[in-house]
PDB file of C-alpha atoms in Angstrom:
ATOM      1  CA  UNK A  65      92.360 126.448  90.301  1.00 83.00           C
ATOM      2  CA  UNK A  66      92.752 123.072  87.999  1.00 91.00           C
ATOM      3  CA  UNK A  67      90.629 120.023  88.589  1.00 95.00           C
ATOM      4  CA  UNK A  68      92.153 116.982  87.924  1.00 97.00           C
ATOM      5  CA  UNK A  69      90.994 112.978  87.014  1.00 97.00           C
ATOM      6  CA  UNK A  70      93.741 110.372  86.863  1.00 96.00           C
ATOM      7  CA  UNK A  71      92.920 107.333  84.657  1.00 97.00           C
ATOM      8  CA  UNK A  72      95.226 103.932  83.617  1.00 97.00           C
ATOM      9  CA  UNK A  73      95.588 102.191  86.775  1.00 96.00           C
ATOM     10  CA  UNK A  74      94.784  98.705  86.748  1.00 97.00           C
ATOM     11  CA  UNK A  75      96.373  95.272  87.233  1.00 98.00           C
ATOM     12  CA  UNK A  76      99.432  93.963  85.821  1.00 98.00           C
ATOM     13  CA  UNK A  77     101.711  91.040  86.924  1.00 98.00           C
ATOM     14  CA  UNK A  78     105.308  92.271  88.341  1.00 98.00           C
ATOM     15  CA  UNK A  79     107.651  93.514  85.678  1.00 98.00           C
ATOM     16  CA  UNK A  80     105.015  95.195  83.628  1.00 98.00           C
ATOM     17  CA  UNK A  81     104.406  98.452  83.062  1.00 98.00           C
ATOM     18  CA  UNK A  82     101.389 100.929  83.294  1.00 98.00           C
ATOM     19  CA  UNK A  83     101.404 104.663  82.324  1.00 98.00           C
ATOM     20  CA  UNK A  84      99.291 106.965  84.401  1.00 98.00           C
ATOM     21  CA  UNK A  85      97.517 110.103  83.526  1.00 98.00           C
ATOM     22  CA  UNK A  86      95.759 112.883  84.636  1.00 98.00           C
ATOM     23  CA  UNK A  87      93.708 115.065  82.784  1.00 98.00           C
ATOM     24  CA  UNK A  88      93.650 118.849  83.741  1.00 97.00           C
ATOM     25  CA  UNK A  89      90.651 121.113  83.433  1.00 95.00           C
ATOM     26  CA  UNK A  90      90.770 124.992  83.627  1.00 83.00           C
ATOM     27  CA  UNK A  91      93.700 127.273  82.647  1.00 85.00           C
ATOM     28  CA  UNK A  92      96.964 127.894  82.943  1.00 92.00           C
ATOM     29  CA  UNK A  93      98.119 124.541  82.934  1.00 95.00           C
ATOM     30  CA  UNK A  94     102.038 125.220  82.770  1.00 95.00           C
ATOM     31  CA  UNK A  95     101.864 127.509  85.963  1.00 96.00           C
ATOM     32  CA  UNK A  96     101.277 124.913  87.930  1.00 96.00           C
ATOM     33  CA  UNK A  97     103.868 122.131  88.887  1.00 97.00           C
ATOM     34  CA  UNK A  98     102.235 118.587  89.453  1.00 98.00           C
ATOM     35  CA  UNK A  99     102.998 115.418  91.319  1.00 98.00           C
ATOM     36  CA  UNK A 100     101.988 111.987  92.042  1.00 98.00           C
ATOM     37  CA  UNK A 101     101.388 110.381  95.240  1.00 98.00           C
ATOM     38  CA  UNK A 102     100.342 106.895  96.412  1.00 98.00           C
ATOM     39  CA  UNK A 103      99.199 105.304  99.103  1.00 98.00           C
ATOM     40  CA  UNK A 104      98.593 102.234 100.461  1.00 97.00           C
ATOM     41  CA  UNK A 105      95.805 102.035 103.281  1.00 92.00           C
ATOM     42  CA  UNK A 106      96.255 101.931 106.744  1.00 94.00           C
ATOM     43  CA  UNK A 107     100.164 103.895 105.547  1.00 96.00           C
ATOM     44  CA  UNK A 108     101.274 107.526 105.227  1.00 96.00           C
ATOM     45  CA  UNK A 109     100.721 108.740 101.345  1.00 96.00           C
ATOM     46  CA  UNK A 110     104.046 108.551  99.377  1.00 97.00           C
ATOM     47  CA  UNK A 111     105.923 110.964  97.329  1.00 98.00           C
ATOM     48  CA  UNK A 112     106.611 109.180  94.021  1.00 98.00           C
ATOM     49  CA  UNK A 113     107.396 112.065  91.238  1.00 98.00           C
ATOM     50  CA  UNK A 114     107.151 115.389  90.171  1.00 98.00           C
ATOM     51  CA  UNK A 115     107.356 118.431  87.751  1.00 98.00           C
ATOM     52  CA  UNK A 116     108.226 121.817  87.620  1.00 97.00           C
ATOM     53  CA  UNK A 117     105.260 123.608  84.972  1.00 96.00           C
ATOM     54  CA  UNK A 118     107.424 123.655  82.201  1.00 96.00           C
ATOM     55  CA  UNK A 119     108.885 120.466  82.487  1.00 94.00           C
ATOM     56  CA  UNK A 120     112.274 121.138  82.676  1.00 95.00           C
ATOM     57  CA  UNK A 121     113.285 119.970  86.352  1.00 97.00           C
ATOM     58  CA  UNK A 122     111.914 116.500  87.845  1.00 98.00           C
ATOM     59  CA  UNK A 123     111.973 115.159  90.797  1.00 98.00           C
ATOM     60  CA  UNK A 124     111.479 110.900  91.706  1.00 98.00           C
ATOM     61  CA  UNK A 125     111.334 108.975  94.677  1.00 98.00           C
ATOM     62  CA  UNK A 126     114.444 106.793  95.266  1.00 98.00           C
ATOM     63  CA  UNK A 127     112.036 104.226  95.465  1.00 97.00           C
ATOM     64  CA  UNK A 128     110.812 104.189  91.988  1.00 98.00           C
ATOM     65  CA  UNK A 129     114.189 105.512  90.100  1.00 98.00           C
ATOM     66  CA  UNK A 130     115.186 104.152  87.081  1.00 97.00           C
ATOM     67  CA  UNK A 131     111.793 102.979  86.578  1.00 98.00           C
ATOM     68  CA  UNK A 132     109.259 105.364  86.958  1.00 98.00           C
ATOM     69  CA  UNK A 133     109.168 108.575  84.619  1.00 98.00           C
ATOM     70  CA  UNK A 134     106.775 111.629  84.966  1.00 98.00           C
ATOM     71  CA  UNK A 135     106.679 114.231  82.099  1.00 98.00           C
ATOM     72  CA  UNK A 136     103.527 116.424  81.085  1.00 98.00           C
ATOM     73  CA  UNK A 137     101.972 117.569  77.969  1.00 97.00           C
ATOM     74  CA  UNK A 138     101.387 121.043  78.453  1.00 96.00           C
ATOM     75  CA  UNK A 139      99.245 121.693  75.149  1.00 95.00           C
ATOM     76  CA  UNK A 140      97.053 118.730  76.307  1.00 96.00           C
ATOM     77  CA  UNK A 141      97.082 119.662  79.946  1.00 97.00           C
ATOM     78  CA  UNK A 142      98.225 116.495  80.652  1.00 98.00           C
ATOM     79  CA  UNK A 143     100.245 114.652  82.640  1.00 98.00           C
ATOM     80  CA  UNK A 144     101.773 111.497  83.038  1.00 98.00           C
ATOM     81  CA  UNK A 145     103.307 108.703  85.142  1.00 98.00           C
ATOM     82  CA  UNK A 146     105.413 105.961  83.085  1.00 98.00           C
ATOM     83  CA  UNK A 147     105.973 102.714  85.231  1.00 98.00           C
ATOM     84  CA  UNK A 148     108.039  99.683  84.422  1.00 98.00           C
ATOM     85  CA  UNK A 149     109.283  97.005  86.014  1.00 98.00           C
ATOM     86  CA  UNK A 150     106.964  97.241  88.318  1.00 98.00           C
ATOM     87  CA  UNK A 151     106.852  95.478  91.794  1.00 98.00           C
ATOM     88  CA  UNK A 152     104.237  93.711  93.810  1.00 97.00           C
ATOM     89  CA  UNK A 153     105.608  96.772  96.678  1.00 97.00           C
ATOM     90  CA  UNK A 154     104.141  99.504  93.763  1.00 98.00           C
ATOM     91  CA  UNK A 155     100.424  98.423  94.780  1.00 98.00           C
ATOM     92  CA  UNK A 156      98.906 101.544  95.763  1.00 98.00           C
ATOM     93  CA  UNK A 157      96.364 104.347  95.254  1.00 98.00           C
ATOM     94  CA  UNK A 158      97.884 106.833  93.049  1.00 98.00           C
ATOM     95  CA  UNK A 159      97.281 110.341  92.977  1.00 98.00           C
ATOM     96  CA  UNK A 160      98.248 113.233  91.204  1.00 98.00           C
ATOM     97  CA  UNK A 161      98.492 117.072  92.419  1.00 98.00           C
ATOM     98  CA  UNK A 162      98.929 120.617  91.223  1.00 97.00           C
ATOM     99  CA  UNK A 163     100.313 123.811  93.166  1.00 95.00           C
ATOM    100  CA  UNK A 164     100.458 126.918  91.704  1.00 93.00           C
ATOM    101  CA  UNK A 165     103.235 128.415  91.355  1.00 89.00           C
ATOM    102  CA  UNK A 166     102.436 131.533  93.805  1.00 89.00           C
ATOM    103  CA  UNK A 167     101.139 128.728  96.300  1.00 88.00           C
ATOM    104  CA  UNK A 168     103.167 126.843  99.200  1.00 86.00           C
ATOM    105  CA  UNK A 169     100.234 123.991  99.078  1.00 92.00           C
ATOM    106  CA  UNK A 170      99.018 121.492  96.476  1.00 92.00           C
ATOM    107  CA  UNK A 171      95.382 123.128  95.126  1.00 87.00           C
ATOM    108  CA  UNK A 172      93.935 120.367  93.666  1.00 95.00           C
ATOM    109  CA  UNK A 173      93.929 116.759  94.139  1.00 96.00           C
ATOM    110  CA  UNK A 174      92.617 113.752  91.864  1.00 97.00           C
ATOM    111  CA  UNK A 175      90.594 110.683  92.527  1.00 96.00           C
ATOM    112  CA  UNK A 176      92.625 108.498  93.073  1.00 97.00           C
ATOM    113  CA  UNK A 177      93.349 106.055  90.106  1.00 97.00           C
ATOM    114  CA  UNK A 178      93.986 102.045  91.819  1.00 98.00           C
ATOM    115  CA  UNK A 179      97.521  99.996  90.492  1.00 98.00           C
ATOM    116  CA  UNK A 180      97.720  96.494  91.518  1.00 98.00           C
ATOM    117  CA  UNK A 181     100.677  94.140  90.705  1.00 98.00           C
ATOM    118  CA  UNK A 182     100.242  90.877  91.718  1.00 97.00           C
ATOM    119  CA  UNK A 183     103.570  88.803  92.145  1.00 93.00           C
TER     120      UNK A 183
END
């Protein structure tokens, strides 16, 4: 099982950019598909983007398509989320999660990083 630590959140003006990172410790990072979720207090958790273990397949939510890009560097055991053209509605706590390829549920979650977009 991997342990996950997110970083890169902060306060940015609308139209700005941030890059989130999710550092994984443990073995066989490439055996895990990875996902970014976000959550606003009082609202349900929202899927943002996912990426396969090899990085060859990605999925991005319609709400962020064309603005956010998910990627990974398996040599560095790190997942990324490049966020461009940020909007106030992107304000949330962003979480990364990992799912081992043999499992159906997410095995590990990060602690979350706050992203705040001011108008």
